[in-house]
Coordinates of C-alpha atoms and ligand atoms in Angstrom, one line a residue:
X284 CA -222.1 -4.7 -55.3
X285 CA -221.4 -6.5 -58.5
X286 CA -224.3 -9.2 -58.4
X287 CA -226.9 -6.4 -58.3
X288 CA -228.3 -4.9 -61.5
X289 CA -231.4 -2.6 -61.3
X290 CA -230.9 -1.4 -57.9
X291 CA -227.4 0.1 -57.6
X292 CA -227.1 3.8 -57.7
X293 CA -225.9 5.8 -60.7
X294 CA -226.7 9.0 -62.6
X295 CA -230.0 9.2 -64.3
X296 CA -229.6 9.2 -68.1
X297 CA -231.6 10.3 -70.9
X298 CA -234.0 7.6 -72.2
X299 CA -232.7 5.3 -74.7
X300 CA -234.3 2.2 -76.1
X301 CA -232.0 -0.8 -75.3
X302 CA -230.6 -2.4 -78.4
X303 CA -231.7 -5.8 -79.4
X304 CA -229.1 -8.5 -79.2
X305 CA -228.4 -8.5 -82.9
X306 CA -227.9 -4.8 -83.2
X307 CA -225.7 -4.9 -80.1
X308 CA -223.5 -7.7 -81.5
X309 CA -223.2 -5.7 -84.8
X310 CA -222.2 -2.6 -82.8
X311 CA -219.8 -4.2 -80.3
X312 CA -218.7 -7.5 -82.1
X313 CA -216.4 -9.4 -79.9
X314 CA -216.2 -6.7 -77.3
X315 CA -219.1 -8.3 -75.6
X316 CA -218.0 -9.8 -72.2
X317 CA -215.2 -12.2 -73.0
X318 CA -216.8 -15.2 -71.2
X319 CA -219.9 -15.0 -73.5
X320 CA -219.8 -17.1 -76.6
X321 CA -221.4 -16.0 -80.0
X322 CA -224.7 -17.6 -79.2
X323 CA -224.9 -16.6 -75.6
X324 CA -227.4 -14.0 -74.7
X325 CA -225.6 -10.6 -74.1
X326 CA -225.2 -9.5 -70.5
X327 CA -227.5 -6.5 -70.4
X328 CA -227.0 -4.6 -67.2
X329 CA -223.7 -3.0 -68.2
X330 CA -224.6 -1.7 -71.6
X331 CA -228.1 -0.3 -71.1
X332 CA -226.6 2.4 -68.9
X333 CA -223.8 4.7 -70.3
X334 CA -222.7 6.0 -67.0
X335 CA -222.6 3.5 -64.1
X336 CA -219.5 4.7 -62.1
X337 CA -221.6 7.1 -60.2
X338 CA -224.0 7.2 -57.3
X339 CA -227.0 8.9 -58.7
X340 CA -229.2 11.5 -57.0
X341 CA -232.5 12.0 -58.8
X342 CA -233.7 15.5 -59.1
X343 CA -235.6 16.5 -55.9
X344 CA -239.3 16.2 -56.7
X345 CA -241.6 19.2 -56.5
X346 CA -245.3 19.4 -57.0
X347 CA -246.2 20.7 -60.4
X348 CA -247.7 24.2 -60.2
X349 CA -251.4 24.3 -61.1
X350 CA -252.0 26.7 -64.1
X351 CA -254.9 29.0 -63.8
X352 CA -256.4 29.1 -67.4
X353 CA -257.7 32.7 -66.9
X354 CA -258.9 34.8 -69.8
X355 CA -256.0 35.9 -72.0
X356 CA -253.5 33.4 -70.6
X357 CA -251.3 31.5 -72.9
X358 CA -252.3 28.1 -71.4
X359 CA -256.0 28.9 -72.0
X360 CA -255.3 29.6 -75.7
X361 CA -253.4 26.4 -76.2
X362 CA -256.0 24.4 -74.3
X363 CA -258.8 25.9 -76.5
X364 CA -256.8 25.0 -79.6
X365 CA -256.3 21.4 -78.4
X366 CA -260.0 21.1 -77.6
X367 CA -260.9 22.4 -81.1
X368 CA -258.6 19.7 -82.6
X369 CA -260.6 17.0 -80.8
X370 CA -263.9 18.5 -81.7
X371 CA -262.9 18.6 -85.4
X372 CA -262.2 15.0 -86.0
X373 CA -262.3 11.5 -84.7
X374 CA -259.3 9.3 -84.3
X375 CA -258.8 5.6 -84.4
X376 CA -257.0 3.9 -81.5
X377 CA -255.4 0.5 -81.8
X378 CA -254.2 -2.0 -79.2
X379 CA -250.4 -2.1 -78.7
X380 CA -248.7 -5.3 -78.0
X381 CA -244.9 -5.5 -77.8
X382 CA -244.8 -2.1 -79.6
X383 CA -246.8 -3.3 -82.5
X384 CA -250.1 -1.7 -83.3
X385 CA -252.9 -4.2 -83.4
X386 CA -256.2 -3.5 -85.3
X387 CA -258.8 -6.1 -84.2
X388 CA -261.5 -4.5 -86.3
X389 CA -263.9 -4.7 -83.3
X390 CA -264.4 -0.9 -83.2
X391 CA -266.1 0.8 -80.3
X392 CA -267.1 4.4 -80.0
X393 CA -265.7 7.0 -77.5
X394 CA -268.1 9.8 -77.0
X395 CA -268.1 13.1 -75.2
X396 CA -270.3 12.7 -72.0
X397 CA -271.5 16.3 -72.4
X398 CA -272.4 15.8 -76.1
X399 CA -273.0 12.1 -76.3
X400 CA -273.8 12.0 -80.0
X401 CA -270.4 13.2 -80.8
X402 CA -267.9 10.4 -81.3
X403 CA -264.4 11.6 -80.6
X404 CA -262.6 8.3 -81.3
X405 CA -263.1 4.7 -82.1
X406 CA -260.9 2.1 -80.6
X407 CA -260.1 -1.5 -81.5
X408 CA -261.3 -3.5 -78.7
X409 CA -258.9 -6.3 -77.5
X410 CA -259.7 -9.9 -78.0
X411 CA -258.7 -13.0 -76.0
X412 CA -256.0 -13.5 -78.6
X413 CA -254.7 -10.0 -78.2
X414 CA -254.6 -10.5 -74.4
X415 CA -252.6 -13.6 -74.7
X416 CA -250.1 -11.9 -77.0
X417 CA -249.9 -9.1 -74.5
X418 CA -249.0 -11.4 -71.7
X419 CA -246.3 -13.1 -74.0
X420 CA -245.0 -9.7 -74.9
X421 CA -244.7 -8.5 -71.4
X422 CA -242.9 -11.6 -70.3
X423 CA -240.5 -11.4 -73.2
X424 CA -239.8 -7.7 -72.4
X425 CA -239.3 -8.5 -68.7
X426 CA -235.7 -9.8 -69.0
X427 CA -234.1 -6.7 -70.5
X428 CA -236.3 -4.2 -68.5
X429 CA -235.7 -5.7 -65.2
X430 CA -232.0 -6.1 -65.8
X431 CA -231.8 -2.5 -66.8
X432 CA -230.3 -0.3 -64.1
X433 CA -233.1 1.5 -62.2
X434 CA -231.8 4.9 -63.0
X435 CA -232.5 4.4 -66.8
X436 CA -236.0 3.2 -66.0
X437 CA -236.4 6.3 -63.8
X438 CA -235.2 8.5 -66.6
X439 CA -238.0 7.3 -68.8
X440 CA -240.5 8.6 -66.3
X441 CA -238.7 11.8 -65.6
X442 CA -238.6 12.5 -69.3
X443 CA -242.4 11.7 -69.5
X444 CA -243.0 14.1 -66.7
X445 CA -241.3 16.9 -68.4
X446 CA -243.0 16.2 -71.7
X447 CA -246.4 16.4 -69.9
X448 CA -245.5 19.5 -68.0
X449 CA -244.6 21.2 -71.4
X450 CA -245.5 20.1 -75.0
X451 CA -248.1 17.4 -74.1
X452 CA -250.0 19.3 -71.4
X453 CA -252.7 20.9 -73.5
X454 CA -253.5 17.8 -75.5
X455 CA -253.7 15.6 -72.4
X456 CA -255.9 18.0 -70.6
X457 CA -258.1 18.4 -73.6
X458 CA -258.5 14.6 -74.1
X459 CA -259.5 14.4 -70.4
X460 CA -261.9 17.2 -70.8
X461 CA -263.7 15.9 -73.8
X462 CA -263.3 12.2 -73.0
X463 CA -264.3 12.3 -69.3
X464 CA -266.1 15.7 -69.1
X465 CA -263.8 17.5 -66.8
X466 CA -263.5 21.3 -66.6
X467 CA -260.2 22.9 -67.4
X468 CA -259.4 23.2 -63.7
X469 CA -260.3 19.5 -63.0
X470 CA -258.3 18.3 -66.0
X471 CA -255.2 20.4 -65.0
X472 CA -255.1 19.0 -61.5
X473 CA -255.6 15.5 -62.7
X474 CA -254.2 14.7 -66.1
X475 CA -251.4 17.3 -65.9
X476 CA -250.3 18.0 -62.2
X477 CA -251.1 14.7 -60.6
X478 CA -249.7 12.5 -63.3
X479 CA -246.5 14.6 -63.4
X480 CA -246.3 14.4 -59.6
X481 CA -246.7 10.6 -59.7
X482 CA -243.9 10.2 -62.1
X483 CA -241.5 12.6 -60.3
X484 CA -242.2 11.5 -56.9
X485 CA -242.3 7.7 -57.5
X486 CA -238.7 8.1 -59.0
X487 CA -237.7 9.7 -55.7
X488 CA -239.5 7.0 -53.6
X489 CA -237.8 4.3 -55.6
X490 CA -234.4 5.8 -54.9
X491 CA -235.2 6.0 -51.1
X492 CA -236.3 2.3 -51.2
X493 CA -233.2 1.1 -53.1
X494 CA -231.0 3.1 -50.7
X495 CA -232.2 1.2 -47.6
X496 CA -229.4 -1.4 -47.0
X497 CA -228.8 -3.8 -44.1
X498 CA -225.9 -3.5 -41.6
X499 CA -222.7 -5.6 -42.2
X500 CA -220.6 -7.1 -39.5
X501 CA -216.8 -7.2 -39.9
X502 CA -215.6 -9.4 -42.8
X503 CA -219.0 -9.6 -44.3
X504 CA -221.0 -7.4 -46.8
X505 CA -224.7 -7.6 -46.6
X506 CA -227.0 -6.0 -49.2
X507 CA -230.5 -6.2 -50.3
X508 CA -231.9 -5.8 -53.8
X509 CA -235.5 -5.1 -54.7
X510 CA -236.2 -7.4 -57.6
X511 CA -239.0 -7.1 -60.1
X512 CA -241.7 -9.7 -59.5
X513 CA -241.5 -12.9 -61.4
X514 CA -244.1 -12.6 -64.0
X515 CA -246.3 -9.9 -65.4
X516 CA -248.4 -7.1 -63.6
X517 CA -252.0 -6.5 -64.7
X518 CA -253.0 -2.9 -64.5
X519 CA -256.7 -2.3 -64.6
X520 CA -257.7 1.3 -64.5
X521 CA -260.8 3.4 -63.8
X522 CA -262.5 6.2 -65.9
X523 CA -262.4 9.0 -63.4
X524 CA -258.7 10.0 -63.2
X525 CA -256.3 10.2 -66.1
X526 CA -253.5 10.4 -63.4
X527 CA -254.5 7.0 -61.9
X528 CA -254.7 5.5 -65.4
X529 CA -251.1 6.7 -66.0
X530 CA -249.8 5.6 -62.5
X531 CA -251.1 2.1 -62.3
X532 CA -249.1 0.7 -65.2
X533 CA -246.0 2.9 -64.7
X534 CA -245.4 2.5 -60.9
X535 CA -244.8 -1.3 -61.3
X536 CA -242.8 -0.6 -64.5
X537 CA -240.5 1.8 -62.6
X538 CA -239.7 -1.1 -60.3
X539 CA -238.6 -3.3 -63.2
X540 CA -241.9 -5.1 -63.9
X541 CA -243.6 -5.4 -67.3
X542 CA -247.3 -4.8 -67.6
X543 CA -250.5 -5.5 -69.4
X544 CA -252.7 -2.5 -69.1
X545 CA -256.4 -2.3 -69.8
X546 CA -257.8 1.2 -69.3
X547 CA -261.6 1.8 -68.8
X548 CA -263.6 2.0 -72.0
X549 CA -264.7 5.6 -71.1
X550 CA -261.2 6.9 -70.6
X551 CA -259.6 5.5 -73.7
X552 CA -259.2 9.0 -75.4
X553 CA -256.7 10.2 -72.7
X554 CA -255.3 6.8 -72.0
X555 CA -254.2 6.6 -75.6
X556 CA -252.3 10.0 -75.1
X557 CA -250.6 8.5 -72.0
X558 CA -249.5 5.5 -74.1
X559 CA -248.1 7.7 -76.9
X560 CA -246.4 10.0 -74.4
X561 CA -244.6 7.1 -72.8
X562 CA -243.4 5.8 -76.1
X563 CA -242.1 9.3 -76.8
X564 CA -240.3 9.3 -73.5
X565 CA -238.5 6.2 -74.6
X566 CA -240.4 3.3 -73.0
X567 CA -239.2 0.2 -74.7
X568 CA -241.7 -1.9 -76.6
X569 CA -243.4 -4.6 -74.6
X570 CA -242.9 -3.0 -71.1
X571 CA -246.4 -1.8 -71.1
X572 CA -249.0 -3.4 -73.4
X573 CA -252.2 -1.5 -74.1
X574 CA -255.3 -3.6 -74.5
X575 CA -258.5 -1.4 -74.2
X576 CA -261.9 -2.9 -74.4
X577 CA -261.0 -6.5 -73.5
X578 CA -264.4 -8.0 -72.6
X579 CA -264.8 -8.2 -68.8
X580 CA -265.2 -11.9 -68.9
X581 CA -261.9 -12.2 -70.5
X582 CA -259.9 -10.5 -67.7
X583 CA -260.0 -14.1 -66.2
X584 CA -257.5 -15.0 -68.9
X585 CA -254.9 -12.8 -67.2
X586 CA -255.8 -13.7 -63.7
X587 CA -255.6 -17.5 -64.6
X588 CA -252.1 -17.3 -66.0
X589 CA -249.4 -19.1 -63.9
X590 CA -247.1 -16.0 -64.3
X591 CA -249.6 -13.5 -63.1
X592 CA -247.6 -11.7 -60.5
X593 CA -249.7 -8.7 -59.5
X594 CA -253.0 -6.8 -60.0
X595 CA -252.8 -3.0 -59.8
X596 CA -256.4 -2.1 -59.7
X597 CA -258.4 1.1 -59.1
X598 CA -262.3 0.8 -59.6
X599 CA -265.4 -0.4 -57.8
X600 CA -265.4 -2.7 -54.8
X601 CA -267.4 -5.5 -56.5
X602 CA -265.1 -5.8 -59.4
X603 CA -262.0 -6.0 -57.1
X604 CA -263.7 -8.7 -54.9
X605 CA -264.6 -10.7 -57.9
X606 CA -261.1 -10.7 -59.1
X607 CA -259.7 -11.5 -55.5
X608 CA -262.0 -14.6 -55.4
X609 CA -260.7 -15.7 -58.8
X610 CA -257.1 -15.4 -57.7
X611 CA -257.9 -17.4 -54.5
X612 CA -259.3 -20.1 -56.6
X613 CA -256.2 -20.1 -58.7
X614 CA -253.7 -20.3 -55.9
X615 CA -252.2 -23.6 -56.8
X616 CA -251.5 -22.5 -60.2
X617 CA -249.3 -19.7 -59.6
X618 CA -245.5 -19.4 -59.6
X619 CA -245.6 -16.9 -56.8
X620 CA -248.3 -15.4 -54.6
X621 CA -249.8 -12.6 -56.6
X622 CA -249.8 -9.1 -55.1
X623 CA -253.3 -7.7 -55.0
X624 CA -253.4 -3.9 -54.9
X625 CA -256.9 -2.4 -55.1
X626 CA -258.1 1.1 -54.4
X627 CA -261.9 0.9 -54.6
X628 CA -265.2 2.6 -53.7
X629 CA -266.1 5.1 -51.0
X630 CA -269.0 6.7 -49.2
X631 CA -267.1 9.7 -47.9
X632 CA -268.4 11.8 -45.2
X633 CA -268.3 15.4 -43.8
X634 CA -269.2 15.9 -40.1
X635 CA -269.6 19.3 -38.7
X636 CA -269.5 20.2 -35.0
X637 CA -271.7 23.0 -33.8
X638 CA -268.5 25.1 -33.5
X639 CA -267.7 24.9 -37.2
X640 CA -267.1 28.0 -39.3
X641 CA -270.3 28.1 -41.5
X642 CA -268.5 29.6 -44.6
X643 CA -265.7 27.1 -44.5
X644 CA -268.3 24.3 -44.2
X645 CA -270.4 25.6 -47.2
X646 CA -267.2 25.7 -49.4
X647 CA -266.1 22.3 -48.2
X648 CA -269.5 20.8 -49.0
X649 CA -269.9 22.4 -52.4
X650 CA -266.4 21.7 -53.6
X651 CA -266.1 18.4 -51.9
X652 CA -269.4 17.0 -53.2
X653 CA -269.8 18.5 -56.6
X654 CA -266.4 19.1 -58.4
X655 CA -266.1 16.7 -61.2
X656 CA -269.8 15.9 -60.8
X657 CA -269.0 14.0 -57.6
X658 CA -267.2 11.3 -59.6
X659 CA -264.1 11.4 -57.4
X660 CA -263.6 8.4 -55.2
X661 CA -263.1 10.9 -52.4
X662 CA -266.1 13.0 -53.0
X663 CA -268.3 13.9 -50.1
X664 CA -271.6 12.0 -50.5
X665 CA -273.0 12.1 -46.8
X666 CA -272.9 14.9 -44.4
X667 CA -273.9 15.2 -40.6
X668 CA -274.8 18.8 -39.7
X669 CA -276.0 19.9 -36.3
X670 CA -279.5 21.6 -36.2
X671 CA -278.2 25.0 -35.1
X672 CA -275.6 25.2 -37.9
X673 CA -278.1 23.8 -40.5
X674 CA -280.4 26.7 -39.8
X675 CA -277.6 29.1 -40.4
X676 CA -276.1 27.7 -43.5
X677 CA -279.1 26.2 -45.4
X678 CA -280.1 29.4 -47.3
X679 CA -276.6 30.2 -48.5
X680 CA -275.8 26.5 -49.2
X681 CA -278.9 25.9 -51.3
X682 CA -278.4 29.2 -53.1
X683 CA -274.7 28.4 -53.9
X684 CA -275.7 24.9 -55.2
X685 CA -278.5 26.3 -57.4
X686 CA -276.0 28.8 -58.8
X687 CA -273.5 26.2 -60.0
X688 CA -273.5 26.1 -63.8
X689 CA -273.6 22.7 -65.5
X690 CA -272.9 22.1 -69.1
X691 CA -270.4 21.5 -71.9
X692 CA -266.8 21.7 -70.5
X693 CA -265.4 23.6 -73.4
X694 CA -267.5 26.5 -72.2
X695 CA -265.2 27.7 -69.4
X696 CA -268.0 29.3 -67.4
X697 CA -269.3 25.9 -66.4
X698 CA -268.4 24.6 -62.9
X699 CA -269.6 21.0 -63.8
X700 CA -269.8 18.7 -66.8
X701 CA -271.8 15.6 -67.5
X702 CA -271.7 12.2 -65.7
X703 CA -269.7 9.6 -67.5
X704 CA -272.3 7.5 -69.2
X705 CA -275.9 6.5 -69.8
X706 CA -275.8 4.0 -66.9
X707 CA -274.6 6.5 -64.4
X708 CA -277.2 9.0 -65.6
X709 CA -280.0 6.5 -65.1
X710 CA -278.7 5.5 -61.6
X711 CA -278.7 9.1 -60.5
X712 CA -282.1 9.9 -62.0
X713 CA -283.4 6.9 -60.0
X714 CA -281.8 7.8 -56.8
X715 CA -283.3 11.3 -56.9
X716 CA -286.7 10.0 -57.7
X717 CA -286.4 7.5 -54.8
X718 CA -285.5 10.4 -52.4
X719 CA -288.5 12.4 -53.6
X720 CA -290.8 9.5 -53.0
X721 CA -289.4 8.5 -49.5
X722 CA -291.0 9.8 -46.3
X723 CA -288.5 11.8 -44.2
X724 CA -286.3 12.6 -47.3
X725 CA -286.4 15.9 -49.1
X726 CA -284.5 17.3 -52.1
X727 CA -283.5 20.8 -51.0
X728 CA -281.4 21.8 -54.0
X729 CA -281.0 20.5 -57.6
X730 CA -282.9 17.2 -58.2
X731 CA -283.3 17.5 -61.9
X732 CA -281.5 15.7 -64.8
X733 CA -281.4 16.2 -68.6
X734 CA -280.0 13.6 -70.8
X735 CA -280.9 14.9 -74.2
X736 CA -277.5 16.5 -75.3
X737 CA -275.2 15.3 -72.6
X738 CA -275.7 13.2 -69.4
X739 CA -276.3 16.2 -67.1
X740 CA -277.3 15.7 -63.5
X741 CA -277.8 18.9 -61.4
X742 CA -275.9 19.0 -58.2
X743 CA -278.3 17.7 -55.7
X744 CA -278.6 18.1 -52.0
X745 CA -281.0 15.8 -50.0
X746 CA -281.8 15.7 -46.5
X747 CA -282.9 12.6 -44.6
X748 CA -284.3 12.0 -41.2
X749 CA -283.4 8.3 -41.2
X750 CA -279.6 8.2 -41.2
X751 CA -279.5 4.6 -42.5
X752 CA -281.1 5.1 -46.0
X753 CA -279.4 3.8 -49.1
X754 CA -278.3 7.3 -49.9
X755 CA -276.0 7.3 -46.8
X756 CA -274.7 3.8 -47.3
X757 CA -274.2 3.0 -51.0
X758 CA -271.8 4.6 -53.4
X759 CA -273.7 6.3 -56.2
X760 CA -270.6 8.1 -57.5
X761 CA -272.2 11.3 -58.9
X762 CA -273.4 14.8 -57.7
X763 CA -275.7 13.7 -54.9
X764 CA -275.0 14.8 -51.3
X765 CA -277.3 13.4 -48.5
X766 CA -277.3 15.3 -45.2
X767 CA -278.6 14.1 -41.9
X768 CA -279.4 16.9 -39.5
X769 CA -278.5 15.8 -35.9
X770 CA -279.5 17.4 -32.5
X771 CA -276.7 19.6 -31.3
X772 CA -276.3 17.5 -28.2
X773 CA -275.8 14.2 -30.0
X774 CA -272.2 14.8 -31.1
X775 CA -270.8 11.5 -29.7
X776 CA -273.7 9.4 -31.0
X777 CA -273.2 11.0 -34.5
X778 CA -269.6 10.2 -34.5
X779 CA -270.6 6.5 -33.9
X780 CA -273.2 6.7 -36.6
X781 CA -270.6 8.1 -39.1
X782 CA -268.3 5.2 -38.3
X783 CA -270.7 2.3 -38.7
X784 CA -273.1 3.5 -41.4
X785 CA -271.2 2.5 -44.5
X786 CA -268.9 -0.4 -45.3
X787 CA -266.3 2.0 -46.9
X788 CA -263.5 3.9 -45.4
X789 CA -261.9 6.1 -47.9
X790 CA -262.0 9.8 -47.0
X791 CA -263.8 12.0 -44.4
X792 CA -263.7 15.4 -43.0
X793 CA -264.5 17.1 -39.7
X794 CA -265.3 20.8 -39.5
X795 CA -264.9 22.4 -36.1
X796 CA -263.3 25.3 -34.2
X797 CA -263.3 23.4 -30.9
X798 CA -260.0 21.5 -30.4
X799 CA -261.6 18.9 -28.2
X800 CA -264.2 18.0 -30.8
X801 CA -261.4 17.7 -33.5
X802 CA -259.6 15.3 -31.2
X803 CA -262.7 13.3 -30.5
X804 CA -263.6 13.0 -34.2
X805 CA -260.1 12.1 -35.2
X806 CA -260.1 9.4 -32.5
X807 CA -263.6 8.0 -33.0
X808 CA -263.2 7.9 -36.8
X809 CA -259.6 6.4 -36.9
X810 CA -260.8 3.4 -38.9
X811 CA -263.5 5.2 -41.0
X812 CA -261.1 6.9 -43.5
X813 CA -257.6 6.4 -44.9
X814 CA -257.5 10.1 -45.7
X815 CA -258.9 12.3 -43.1
X816 CA -259.3 16.1 -43.2
X817 CA -259.7 18.7 -40.6
X818 CA -261.5 21.9 -41.7
X819 CA -261.1 21.0 -45.3
X820 CA -263.0 19.2 -48.1
X821 CA -262.3 15.4 -48.3
X822 CA -261.0 15.6 -51.9
X823 CA -257.9 16.9 -53.5
X824 CA -255.1 14.7 -52.2
X825 CA -251.7 15.8 -53.6
X826 CA -249.0 13.3 -54.4
X827 CA -246.1 13.5 -51.9
X828 CA -248.3 15.4 -49.4
X829 CA -251.3 13.4 -48.7
X830 CA -250.6 9.7 -49.9
X831 CA -254.0 8.4 -50.9
X832 CA -256.0 5.2 -50.2
X833 CA -258.6 3.7 -47.9
X834 CA -259.3 0.5 -45.9
X835 CA -262.4 -1.6 -45.2
X836 CA -264.3 -2.0 -48.4
X837 CA -262.4 0.9 -50.0
X838 CA -259.3 -1.1 -50.7
X839 CA -255.9 -2.4 -49.6
X840 CA -254.8 1.0 -48.6
X841 CA -251.4 0.8 -50.4
X842 CA -251.3 4.6 -50.7
X843 CA -250.8 5.5 -54.3
X844 CA -248.1 8.3 -54.6
X845 CA -245.9 6.8 -51.8
X846 CA -243.1 4.3 -51.2
X847 CA -245.7 2.0 -49.7
X848 CA -247.3 1.4 -53.2
X849 CA -244.0 0.8 -54.9
X850 CA -243.1 -1.9 -52.3
X851 CA -246.0 -4.0 -53.4
X852 CA -244.3 -4.5 -56.8
X853 CA -240.9 -5.8 -55.7
X854 CA -239.6 -9.1 -54.1
X855 CA -236.5 -8.4 -51.9
X856 CA -233.4 -10.5 -52.1
X857 CA -230.8 -10.5 -49.4
X858 CA -227.3 -11.2 -50.3
X859 CA -224.5 -12.0 -47.9
X860 CA -220.9 -12.1 -49.0
X861 CA -218.2 -13.4 -46.7
X862 CA -214.9 -12.1 -47.7
X863 CA -212.7 -14.9 -46.3
X864 CA -214.6 -18.2 -45.8
X865 CA -213.9 -20.2 -42.7
X866 CA -211.7 -23.2 -43.3
X867 CA -212.3 -25.2 -40.1
X868 CA -215.8 -26.5 -39.5
X869 CA -215.3 -27.0 -35.7
X870 CA -216.6 -24.4 -33.2
X871 CA -214.5 -23.4 -30.2
X872 CA -217.0 -25.0 -27.7
X873 CA -216.2 -28.4 -29.2
X874 CA -212.5 -28.2 -28.1
X875 CA -211.5 -30.3 -25.2
X876 CA -210.6 -28.2 -22.0
Ligands
NAD143 P1 -265.2 0.0 -62.5 O1 -264.9 -0.9 -61.4 O2 -266.5 0.0 -63.2 O3 -264.1 -0.1 -63.6 C1 -262.7 -0.2 -63.3 C2 -262.0 -1.0 -64.3 O4 -262.4 -2.4 -64.2 C3 -262.2 -0.6 -65.8 O5 -261.1 -0.8 -66.6 C4 -263.4 -1.5 -66.3 O6 -263.4 -1.8 -67.6 C5 -263.0 -2.8 -65.5 N1 -264.1 -3.6 -65.1 C6 -265.4 -3.2 -64.8 N2 -266.2 -4.3 -64.6 C7 -265.4 -5.4 -64.7 C8 -265.7 -6.8 -64.6 N3 -266.9 -7.3 -64.3 N4 -264.7 -7.6 -64.8 C9 -263.4 -7.1 -65.1 N5 -263.1 -5.8 -65.3 C10 -264.1 -5.0 -65.1 O7 -264.9 1.5 -62.0 P2 -265.0 2.9 -62.6 O8 -266.5 3.1 -62.9 O9 -264.1 3.0 -63.9 O10 -264.5 3.8 -61.5 C11 -265.3 4.3 -60.4 C12 -265.0 3.4 -59.2 O11 -263.6 3.6 -58.9 C13 -265.8 4.0 -58.0 O12 -266.1 2.9 -57.2 C14 -264.7 4.8 -57.3 O13 -264.8 5.0 -55.9 C15 -263.4 3.9 -57.6 N6 -262.2 4.7 -57.5 C16 -261.4 4.5 -56.4 C17 -260.3 5.2 -56.1 C18 -259.5 5.0 -54.9 O14 -258.3 5.5 -54.9 N7 -260.0 4.3 -53.9 C19 -259.9 6.2 -57.1 C20 -260.7 6.4 -58.2 C21 -261.9 5.6 -58.4

């Protein structure tokens, strides 16, 4: 398969930065391929990988075990130390373009949401000029990176995964805890385990994709390569998952693309750790360019570029739609049709059947709605509970919610931290006040907020007689769960209600011990959720086990953490080689009888 570079199989190698052409010439002199003259660019594919006479098999991926952080454990001690280090000082974070640190002087504060007067970092916000340089740097790096054999690219991510599983774990988790107000457990399952899983599993999925080859008839060799897209990828990442911030730029990079990455302003502390870790893992300069704080209006600069090849976005629905519109307007400008991958908002549901196990339902609601302050795209924010079951569970559910401790995440006895920023705090305060003032709505647990030290919102349970209030339709993205109590006999009608109430279709769960009811819910809600759970909370998808993503207003459903996602960032090329070319143009049917 001589014509193919990145996609042929070979052994994974330890990461190595590819040499620049000058260094390469000094090292190899005239040993460069004989048909290349002195001024020709060196052919890269054969030197970037020291071992190519092998069909590689990447290590079988396994999900990273979740550490417990119990009292007296080694991981707890290391995490406390890393938290204290962040507490003790404030760091300065630059943009990085083509490997070069860029200090724009436009400094912006990063604060702890649970102690919002505490500035943990200041970052140099990108400007239009930096964004333009980032595009140029990614296009310049593309040639070498996309020509590099895929196993070498994979090795960078495998090394990153091992670094994160080991020496970088505590500092990444600590940055996520203090920067995004996650508890130790929430940080562990996100910034350590999920990100490690993304890197290990994506490498495995890439191998599976490259392995798919067409059949060949006698005398012919058909093959298919998955080329990097022609241009650069723009990765725009949200605040709520460090793992998503790490995955969105690296998944396209694994497939040979180069990337301009703008993390969310409220996630820059951990995003910077990801960037440093990738450098440490051997990611060559320019493959991912880091431009935090680019003003929102300036993202058009990237979308308007003729070589804009793909958007890898996770965030709110409105922002994605706005960018899609922009891309549509630009269609005539582009070299290729850009790929638009967007995982967006949700209004995730839990529906209980009268046969549901009450204890399981309570735990599903509490964990599903309030872990990480309800700031998971998958968090339960509307529930449908039959009257008979509501009577049974209400006292314990309310008592459990009232017992949840909210506060500074460096105090490990807290179950929840603060919401991410003042705007989110104000939005939740207003939504609770609105419920209190609306006929037919009742705040049955929580319902208070306190923004003096940190942006704290108590986990709040609201009941509503009207199932179509704003609280069951709009995404608030915080610790507010609105429940509609339905008559036991109205199961079928309630399934329809769940399906049509909100424009989103991300996650949902049914609780029931009656198999027929489970089948009915799974069928009736087929289009209402991209991730559907039976007798479990609607959060906590694991890479390699429950590929994640939703449809309708929740996104393009390209399932992060699966081969489907990687496929969006390649352009296939089919190659047919005929070993002996025909020498007569005439076909047999033309012959005279
Ligand atoms: P967001 O849309 O506010 O921000 C996402 C990114 O877009 C950030 O980098 C932000 O700086 C940028 N951005 C925001 N407004 C912009 C604008 N007008 N122009 C250009 N860029 C802009 O989202 P967020 O608050 O960071 O994250 C929460 C949202 O993400 C929720 O809606 C949640 O449901 C969604 N989310 C979805 C998934 C999923 O898999 N479906 C996963 C996580 C989060």
